[in-house]
N, CA, C and O of each residue as an XYZ file, in Angstrom:
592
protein
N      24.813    -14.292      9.327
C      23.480    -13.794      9.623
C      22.574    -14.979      9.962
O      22.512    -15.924      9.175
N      21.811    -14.973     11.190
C      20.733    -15.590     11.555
C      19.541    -16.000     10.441
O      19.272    -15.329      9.445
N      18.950    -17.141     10.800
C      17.858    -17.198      9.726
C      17.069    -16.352      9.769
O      16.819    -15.723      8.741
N      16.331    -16.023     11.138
C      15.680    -15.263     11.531
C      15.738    -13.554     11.016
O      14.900    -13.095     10.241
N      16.825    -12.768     11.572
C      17.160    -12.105     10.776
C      17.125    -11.816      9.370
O      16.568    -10.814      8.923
N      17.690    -12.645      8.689
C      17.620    -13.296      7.241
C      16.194    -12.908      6.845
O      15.926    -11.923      6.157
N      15.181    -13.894      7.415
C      13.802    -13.694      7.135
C      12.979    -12.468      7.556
O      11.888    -12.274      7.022
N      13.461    -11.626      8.502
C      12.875    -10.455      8.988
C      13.517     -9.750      7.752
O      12.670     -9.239      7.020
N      14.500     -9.636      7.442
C      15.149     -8.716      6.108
C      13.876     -9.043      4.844
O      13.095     -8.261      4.302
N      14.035    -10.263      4.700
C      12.875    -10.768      3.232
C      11.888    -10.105      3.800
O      11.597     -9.304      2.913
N      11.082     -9.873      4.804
C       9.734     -9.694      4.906
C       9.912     -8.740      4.544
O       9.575     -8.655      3.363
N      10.552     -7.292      5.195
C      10.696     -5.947      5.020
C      11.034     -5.720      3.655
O      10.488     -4.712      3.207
N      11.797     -6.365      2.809
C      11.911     -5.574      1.520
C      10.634     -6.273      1.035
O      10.118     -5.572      0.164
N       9.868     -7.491      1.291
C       8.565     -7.283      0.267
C       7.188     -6.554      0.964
O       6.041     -6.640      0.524
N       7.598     -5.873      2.078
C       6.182     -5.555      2.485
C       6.652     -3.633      1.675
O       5.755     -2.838      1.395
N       7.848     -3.379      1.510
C       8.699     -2.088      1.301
C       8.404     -2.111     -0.503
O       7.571     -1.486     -1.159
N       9.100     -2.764     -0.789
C       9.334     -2.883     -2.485
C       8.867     -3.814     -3.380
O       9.252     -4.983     -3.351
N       7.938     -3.325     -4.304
C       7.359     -4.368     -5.447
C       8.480     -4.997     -5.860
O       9.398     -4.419     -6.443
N       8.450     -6.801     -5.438
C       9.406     -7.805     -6.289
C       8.790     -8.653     -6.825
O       7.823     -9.234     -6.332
N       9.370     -8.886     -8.155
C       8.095     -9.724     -9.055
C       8.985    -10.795     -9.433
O       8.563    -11.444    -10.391
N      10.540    -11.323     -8.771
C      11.128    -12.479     -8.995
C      12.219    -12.327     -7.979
O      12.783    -11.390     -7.415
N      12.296    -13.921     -7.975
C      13.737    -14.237     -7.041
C      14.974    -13.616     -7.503
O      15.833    -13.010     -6.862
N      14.896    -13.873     -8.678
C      16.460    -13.112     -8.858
C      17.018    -11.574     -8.306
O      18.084    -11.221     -7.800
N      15.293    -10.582     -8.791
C      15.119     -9.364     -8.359
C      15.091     -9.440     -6.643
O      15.648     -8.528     -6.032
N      14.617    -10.232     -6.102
C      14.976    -10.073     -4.374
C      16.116    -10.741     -4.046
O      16.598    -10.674     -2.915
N      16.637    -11.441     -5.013
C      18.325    -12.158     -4.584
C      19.146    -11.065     -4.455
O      19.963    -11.014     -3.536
N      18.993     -9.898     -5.526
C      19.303     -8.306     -5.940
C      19.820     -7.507     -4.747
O      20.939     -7.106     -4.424
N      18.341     -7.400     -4.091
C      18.106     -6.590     -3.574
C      18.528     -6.981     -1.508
O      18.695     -6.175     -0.592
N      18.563     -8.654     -1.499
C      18.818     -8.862     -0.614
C      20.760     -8.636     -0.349
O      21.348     -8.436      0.714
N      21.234     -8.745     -1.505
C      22.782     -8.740     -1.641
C      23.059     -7.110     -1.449
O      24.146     -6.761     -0.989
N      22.181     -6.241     -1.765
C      22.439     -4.990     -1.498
C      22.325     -5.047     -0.237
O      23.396     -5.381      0.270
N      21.217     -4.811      0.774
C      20.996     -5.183      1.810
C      21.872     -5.781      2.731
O      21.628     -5.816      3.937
N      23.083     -6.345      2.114
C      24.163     -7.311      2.866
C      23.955     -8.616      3.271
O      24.553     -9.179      4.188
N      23.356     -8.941      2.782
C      22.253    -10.906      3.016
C      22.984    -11.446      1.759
O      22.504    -11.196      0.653
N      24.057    -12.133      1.866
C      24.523    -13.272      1.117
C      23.341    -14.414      1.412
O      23.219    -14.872      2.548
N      22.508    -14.828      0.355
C      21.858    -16.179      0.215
C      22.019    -17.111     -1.021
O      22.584    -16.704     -2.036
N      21.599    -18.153     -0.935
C      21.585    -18.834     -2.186
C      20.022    -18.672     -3.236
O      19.198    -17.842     -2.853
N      19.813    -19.229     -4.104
C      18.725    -19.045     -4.413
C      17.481    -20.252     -3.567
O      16.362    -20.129     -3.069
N      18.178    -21.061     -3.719
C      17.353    -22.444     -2.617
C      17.498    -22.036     -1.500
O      17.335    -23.079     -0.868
N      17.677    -21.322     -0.820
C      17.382    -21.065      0.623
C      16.802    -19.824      0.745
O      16.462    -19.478      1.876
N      16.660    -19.251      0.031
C      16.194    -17.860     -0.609
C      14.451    -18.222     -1.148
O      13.553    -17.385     -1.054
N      14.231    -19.808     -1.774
C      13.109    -20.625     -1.931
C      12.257    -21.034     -0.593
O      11.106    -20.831     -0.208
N      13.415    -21.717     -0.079
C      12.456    -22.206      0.964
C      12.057    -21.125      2.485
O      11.116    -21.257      3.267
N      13.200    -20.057      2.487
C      12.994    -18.855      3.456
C      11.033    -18.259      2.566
O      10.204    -18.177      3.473
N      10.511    -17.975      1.383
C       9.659    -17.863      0.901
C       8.527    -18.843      1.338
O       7.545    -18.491      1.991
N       8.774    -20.110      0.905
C       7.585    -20.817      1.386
C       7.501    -20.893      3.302
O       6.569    -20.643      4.066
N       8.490    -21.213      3.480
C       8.119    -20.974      5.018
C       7.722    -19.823      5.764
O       7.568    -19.855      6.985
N       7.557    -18.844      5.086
C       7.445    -17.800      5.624
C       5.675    -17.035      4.948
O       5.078    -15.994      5.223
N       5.335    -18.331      3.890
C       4.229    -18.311      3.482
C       4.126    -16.850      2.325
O       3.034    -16.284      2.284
N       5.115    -16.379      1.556
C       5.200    -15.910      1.117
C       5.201    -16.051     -0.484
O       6.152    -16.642     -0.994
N       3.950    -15.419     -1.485
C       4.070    -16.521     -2.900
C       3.667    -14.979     -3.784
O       3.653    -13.802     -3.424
N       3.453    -15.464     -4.699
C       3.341    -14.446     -5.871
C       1.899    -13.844     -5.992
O       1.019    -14.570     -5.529
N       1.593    -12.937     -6.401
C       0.235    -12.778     -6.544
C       0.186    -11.972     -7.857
O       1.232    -11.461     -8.258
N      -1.210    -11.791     -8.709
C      -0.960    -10.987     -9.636
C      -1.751     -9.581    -10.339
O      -2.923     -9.323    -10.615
N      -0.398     -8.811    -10.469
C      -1.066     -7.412    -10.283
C      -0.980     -7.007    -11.672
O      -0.475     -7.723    -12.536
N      -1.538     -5.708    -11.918
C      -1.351     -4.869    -13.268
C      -0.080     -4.827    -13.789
O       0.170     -4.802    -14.994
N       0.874     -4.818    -12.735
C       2.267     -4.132    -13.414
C       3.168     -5.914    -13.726
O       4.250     -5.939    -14.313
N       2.575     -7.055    -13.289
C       2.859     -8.171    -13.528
C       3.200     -9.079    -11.774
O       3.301     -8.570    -10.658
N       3.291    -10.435    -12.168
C       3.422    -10.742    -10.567
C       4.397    -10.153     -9.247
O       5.409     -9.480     -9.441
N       4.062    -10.410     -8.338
C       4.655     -9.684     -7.479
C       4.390    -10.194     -6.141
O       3.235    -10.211     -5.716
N       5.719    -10.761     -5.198
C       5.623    -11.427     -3.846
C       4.831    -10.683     -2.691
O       4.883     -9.554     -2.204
N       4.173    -11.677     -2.503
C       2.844    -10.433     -1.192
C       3.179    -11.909     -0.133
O       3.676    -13.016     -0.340
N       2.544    -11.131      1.174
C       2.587    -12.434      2.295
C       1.280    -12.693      2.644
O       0.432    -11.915      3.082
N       1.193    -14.144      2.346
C      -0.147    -14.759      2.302
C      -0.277    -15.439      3.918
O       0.628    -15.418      4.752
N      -1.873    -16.135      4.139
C      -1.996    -16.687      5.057
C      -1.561    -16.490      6.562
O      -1.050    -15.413      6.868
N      -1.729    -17.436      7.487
C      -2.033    -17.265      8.621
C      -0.296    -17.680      9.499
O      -0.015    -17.645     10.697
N       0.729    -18.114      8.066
C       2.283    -18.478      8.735
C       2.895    -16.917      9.437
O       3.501    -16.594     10.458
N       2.240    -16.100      8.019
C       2.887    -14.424      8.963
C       2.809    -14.372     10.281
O       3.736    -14.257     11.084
N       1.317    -14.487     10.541
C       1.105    -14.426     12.172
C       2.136    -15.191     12.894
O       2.959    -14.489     13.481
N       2.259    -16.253     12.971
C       3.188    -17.253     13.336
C       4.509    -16.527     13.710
O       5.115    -16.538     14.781
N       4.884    -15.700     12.184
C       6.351    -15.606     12.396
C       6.548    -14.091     13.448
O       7.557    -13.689     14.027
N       5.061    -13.465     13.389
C       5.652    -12.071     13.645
C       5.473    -12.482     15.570
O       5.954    -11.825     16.493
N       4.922    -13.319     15.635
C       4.525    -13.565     17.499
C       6.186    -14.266     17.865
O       6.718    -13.989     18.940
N       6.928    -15.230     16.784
C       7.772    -15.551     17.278
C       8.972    -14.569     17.102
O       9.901    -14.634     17.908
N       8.992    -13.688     16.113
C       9.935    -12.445     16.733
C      10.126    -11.386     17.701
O      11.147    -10.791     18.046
N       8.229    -11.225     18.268
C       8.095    -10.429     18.772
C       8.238    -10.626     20.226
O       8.381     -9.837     21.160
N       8.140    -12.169     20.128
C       8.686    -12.922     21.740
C       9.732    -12.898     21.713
O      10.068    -12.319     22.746
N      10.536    -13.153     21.195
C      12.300    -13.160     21.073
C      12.875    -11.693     21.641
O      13.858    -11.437     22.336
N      11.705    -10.723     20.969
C      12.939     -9.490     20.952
C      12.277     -8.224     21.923
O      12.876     -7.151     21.998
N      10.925     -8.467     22.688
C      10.186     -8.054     23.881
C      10.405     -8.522     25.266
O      10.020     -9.596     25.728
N      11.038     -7.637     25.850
C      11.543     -7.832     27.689
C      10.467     -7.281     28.460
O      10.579     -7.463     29.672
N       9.487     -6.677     28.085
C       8.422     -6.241     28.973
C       7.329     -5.311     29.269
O       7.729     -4.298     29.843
N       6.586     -5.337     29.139
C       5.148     -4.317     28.749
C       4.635     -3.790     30.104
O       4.242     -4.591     30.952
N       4.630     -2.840     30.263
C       4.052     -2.203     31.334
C       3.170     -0.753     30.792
O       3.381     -0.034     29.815
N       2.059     -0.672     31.920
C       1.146      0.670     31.395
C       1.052      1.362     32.510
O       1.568      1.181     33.613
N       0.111      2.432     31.984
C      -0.410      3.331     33.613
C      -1.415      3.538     32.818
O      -1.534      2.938     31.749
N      -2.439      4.610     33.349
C      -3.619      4.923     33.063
C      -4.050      5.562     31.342
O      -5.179      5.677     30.865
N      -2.804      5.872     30.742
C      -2.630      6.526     29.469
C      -2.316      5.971     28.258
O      -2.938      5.967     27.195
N      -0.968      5.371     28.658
C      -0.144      4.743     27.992
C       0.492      3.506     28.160
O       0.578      3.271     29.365
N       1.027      2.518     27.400
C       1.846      1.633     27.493
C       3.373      1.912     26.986
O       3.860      2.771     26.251
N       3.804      1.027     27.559
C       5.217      1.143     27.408
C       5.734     -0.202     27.378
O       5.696     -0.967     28.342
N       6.482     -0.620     25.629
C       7.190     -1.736     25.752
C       8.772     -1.684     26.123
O       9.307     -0.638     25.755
N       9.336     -2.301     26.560
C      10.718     -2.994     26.152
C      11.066     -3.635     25.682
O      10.668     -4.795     25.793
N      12.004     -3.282     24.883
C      12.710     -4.668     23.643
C      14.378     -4.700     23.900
O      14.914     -3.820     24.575
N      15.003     -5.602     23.404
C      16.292     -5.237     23.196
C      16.800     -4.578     22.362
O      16.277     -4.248     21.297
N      18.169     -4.231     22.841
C      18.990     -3.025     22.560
C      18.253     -2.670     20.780
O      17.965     -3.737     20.239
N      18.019     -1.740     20.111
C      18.199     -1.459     18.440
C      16.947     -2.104     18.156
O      16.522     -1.868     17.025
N      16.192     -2.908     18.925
C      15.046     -3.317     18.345
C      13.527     -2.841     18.227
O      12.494     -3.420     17.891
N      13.929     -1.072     18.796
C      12.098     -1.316     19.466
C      11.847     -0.618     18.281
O      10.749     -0.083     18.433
N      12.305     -0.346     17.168
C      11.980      0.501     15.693
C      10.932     -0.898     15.227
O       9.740     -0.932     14.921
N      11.506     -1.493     15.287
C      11.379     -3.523     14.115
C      10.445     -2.700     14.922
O       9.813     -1.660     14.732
N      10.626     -3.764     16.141
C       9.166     -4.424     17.091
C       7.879     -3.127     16.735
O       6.724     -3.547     16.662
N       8.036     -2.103     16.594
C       7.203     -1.100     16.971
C       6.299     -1.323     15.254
O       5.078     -1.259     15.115
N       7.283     -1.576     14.168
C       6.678     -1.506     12.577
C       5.606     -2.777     12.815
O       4.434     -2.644     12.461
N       6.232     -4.407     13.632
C       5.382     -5.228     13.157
C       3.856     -4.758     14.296
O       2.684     -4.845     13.928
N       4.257     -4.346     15.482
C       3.200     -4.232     15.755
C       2.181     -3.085     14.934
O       1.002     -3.412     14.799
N       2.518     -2.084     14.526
C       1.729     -1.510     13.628
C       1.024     -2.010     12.092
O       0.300     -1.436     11.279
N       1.583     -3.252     12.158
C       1.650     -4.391     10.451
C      -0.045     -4.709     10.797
O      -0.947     -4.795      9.964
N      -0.144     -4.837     12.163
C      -1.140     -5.775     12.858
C      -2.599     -5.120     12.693
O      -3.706     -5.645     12.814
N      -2.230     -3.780     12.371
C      -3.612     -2.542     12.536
C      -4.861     -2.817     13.622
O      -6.051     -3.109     13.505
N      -4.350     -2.677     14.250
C      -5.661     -3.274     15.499
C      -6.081     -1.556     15.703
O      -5.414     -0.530     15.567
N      -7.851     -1.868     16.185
C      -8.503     -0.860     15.853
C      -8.087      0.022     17.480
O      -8.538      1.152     17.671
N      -7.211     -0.666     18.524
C      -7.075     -0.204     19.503
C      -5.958      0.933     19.531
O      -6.115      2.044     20.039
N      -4.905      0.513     18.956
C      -3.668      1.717     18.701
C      -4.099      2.707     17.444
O      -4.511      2.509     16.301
N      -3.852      3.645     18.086
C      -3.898      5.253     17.996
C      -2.593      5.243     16.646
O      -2.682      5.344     15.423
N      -1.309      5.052     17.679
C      -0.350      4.945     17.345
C       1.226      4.665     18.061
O       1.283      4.768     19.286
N       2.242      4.383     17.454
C       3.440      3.968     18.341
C       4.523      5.163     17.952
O       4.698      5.765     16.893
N       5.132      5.253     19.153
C       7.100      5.807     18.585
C       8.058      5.155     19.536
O       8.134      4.668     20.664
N       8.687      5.394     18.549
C      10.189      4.094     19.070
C      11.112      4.388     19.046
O      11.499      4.827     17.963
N      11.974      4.358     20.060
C      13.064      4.774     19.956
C      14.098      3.996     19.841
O      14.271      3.724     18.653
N      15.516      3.100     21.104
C      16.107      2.431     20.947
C      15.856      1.360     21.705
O      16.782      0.553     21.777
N      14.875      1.114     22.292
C      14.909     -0.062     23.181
C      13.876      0.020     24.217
O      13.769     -0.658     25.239
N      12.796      1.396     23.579
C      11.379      1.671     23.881
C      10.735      2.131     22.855
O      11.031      2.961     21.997
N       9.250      1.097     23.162
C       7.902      1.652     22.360
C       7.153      2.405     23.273
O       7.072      2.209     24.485
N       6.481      3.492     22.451
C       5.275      4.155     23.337
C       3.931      3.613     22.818
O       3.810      4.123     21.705
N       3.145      3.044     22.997
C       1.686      2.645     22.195
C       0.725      3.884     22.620
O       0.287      3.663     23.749
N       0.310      4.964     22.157
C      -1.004      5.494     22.653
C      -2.250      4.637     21.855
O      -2.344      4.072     20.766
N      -3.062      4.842     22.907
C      -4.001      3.566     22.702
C      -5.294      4.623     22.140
O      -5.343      5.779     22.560
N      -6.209      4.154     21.262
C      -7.028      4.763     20.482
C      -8.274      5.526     21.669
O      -8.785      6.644     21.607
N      -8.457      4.541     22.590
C      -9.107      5.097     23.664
C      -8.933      4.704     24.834
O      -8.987      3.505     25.108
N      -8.656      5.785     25.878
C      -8.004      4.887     27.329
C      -8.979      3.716     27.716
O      -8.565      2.594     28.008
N     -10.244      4.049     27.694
C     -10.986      2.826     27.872
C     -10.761      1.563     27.198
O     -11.461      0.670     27.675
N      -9.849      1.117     26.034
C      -9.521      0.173     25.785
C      -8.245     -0.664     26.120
O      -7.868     -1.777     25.755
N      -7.653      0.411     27.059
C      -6.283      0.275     27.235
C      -5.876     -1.107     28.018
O      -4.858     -1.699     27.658
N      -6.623     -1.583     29.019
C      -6.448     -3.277     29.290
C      -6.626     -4.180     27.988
O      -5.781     -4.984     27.594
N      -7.660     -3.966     27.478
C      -7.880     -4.579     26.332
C      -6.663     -4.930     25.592
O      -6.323     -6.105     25.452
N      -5.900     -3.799     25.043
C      -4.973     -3.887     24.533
C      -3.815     -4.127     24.844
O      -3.039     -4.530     23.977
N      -3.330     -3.914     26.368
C      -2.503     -4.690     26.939
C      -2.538     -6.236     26.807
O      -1.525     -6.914     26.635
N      -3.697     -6.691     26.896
C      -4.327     -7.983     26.753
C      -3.913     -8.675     25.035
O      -3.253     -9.694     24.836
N      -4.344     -8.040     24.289
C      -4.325     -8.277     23.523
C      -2.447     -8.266     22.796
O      -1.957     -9.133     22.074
N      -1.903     -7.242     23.211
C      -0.245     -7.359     22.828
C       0.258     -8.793     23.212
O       0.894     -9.491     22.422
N      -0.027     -9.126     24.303
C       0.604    -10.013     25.289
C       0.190    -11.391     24.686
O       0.829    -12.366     24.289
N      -0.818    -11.155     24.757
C      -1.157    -12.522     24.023
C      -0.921    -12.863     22.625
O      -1.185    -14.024     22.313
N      -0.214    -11.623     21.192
C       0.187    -11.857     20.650
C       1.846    -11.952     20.584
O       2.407    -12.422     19.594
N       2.640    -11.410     21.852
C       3.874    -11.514     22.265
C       4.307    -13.178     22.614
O       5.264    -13.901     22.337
N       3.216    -13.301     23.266
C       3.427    -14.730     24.434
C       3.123    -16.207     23.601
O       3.444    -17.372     23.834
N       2.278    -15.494     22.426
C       1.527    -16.620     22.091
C       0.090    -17.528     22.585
O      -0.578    -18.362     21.975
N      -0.009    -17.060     23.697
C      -1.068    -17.508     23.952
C      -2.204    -16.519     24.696
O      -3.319    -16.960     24.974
């Protein structure tokens, strides 16, 4: 398994399931099918800007800071072949099995422009909150796809 991968798995089980220790996401990543160690299992966490925070039911891994952004523009460039619209709607392409992912992080993002997405295998639909924003938001995908 890819690091990448690897780390798209960690994000999803802590944005999915309260984990309040490594051992408990070492757990849960081995269910999952992610053989890791615990030190790479450490530093996949800090690089990914991911730390403890603390709640009622006791601590628990949340994703902090501005590295998320980072990571979700560089997956979302990796695994996006092409955005096109018409007057209504947009329409992404991703590769094969990916446009489910791609479609969750772009919804992670809550921008006040999407309505909402559905995804199928290798298309997103974005309806956009109001057609009048719909360049906007083309604008705005792209430049979080592209990076710049």
């Amino acid at each position: 398994m890819t690091k990448k991968k690897r780390q798209f798995t960690i994000r999803e089980l802590i944005t999915r399931v309260e984990v309040g220790s490594q051992e408990e996401l070492l757990r849960l990543l081995k269910k999952a099918g992610v053989d890791v160690n615990q030190a790479t299992l450490s530093r996949d966490l800090t690089e990914m800007g991911i730390g403890r925070d603390v709640s009622p039911e006791g601590p628990r891994y949340a994703i902090h800071g501005n590295s998320e952004d980072q990571r979700v523009r560089e997956l979302l460039s990796y695994e996006v072949r092409s955005i096109h619209r018409n007057e209504a709607m947009i329409v992404i392409k991703t590769l094969a099995g990916r446009a489910q992912g791609v479609a969750e992080l772009i919804d992670s993002l809550d921008s006040p422009f999407i309505l909402g997405t559905l995804a199928g295998d290798n298309t997103i639909f974005i309806a956009p909150n109001a057609v009048k924003d719909l360049a906007r938001l083309v604008k705005e995908l792209t430049e979080i796809i592209t990076g710049g």
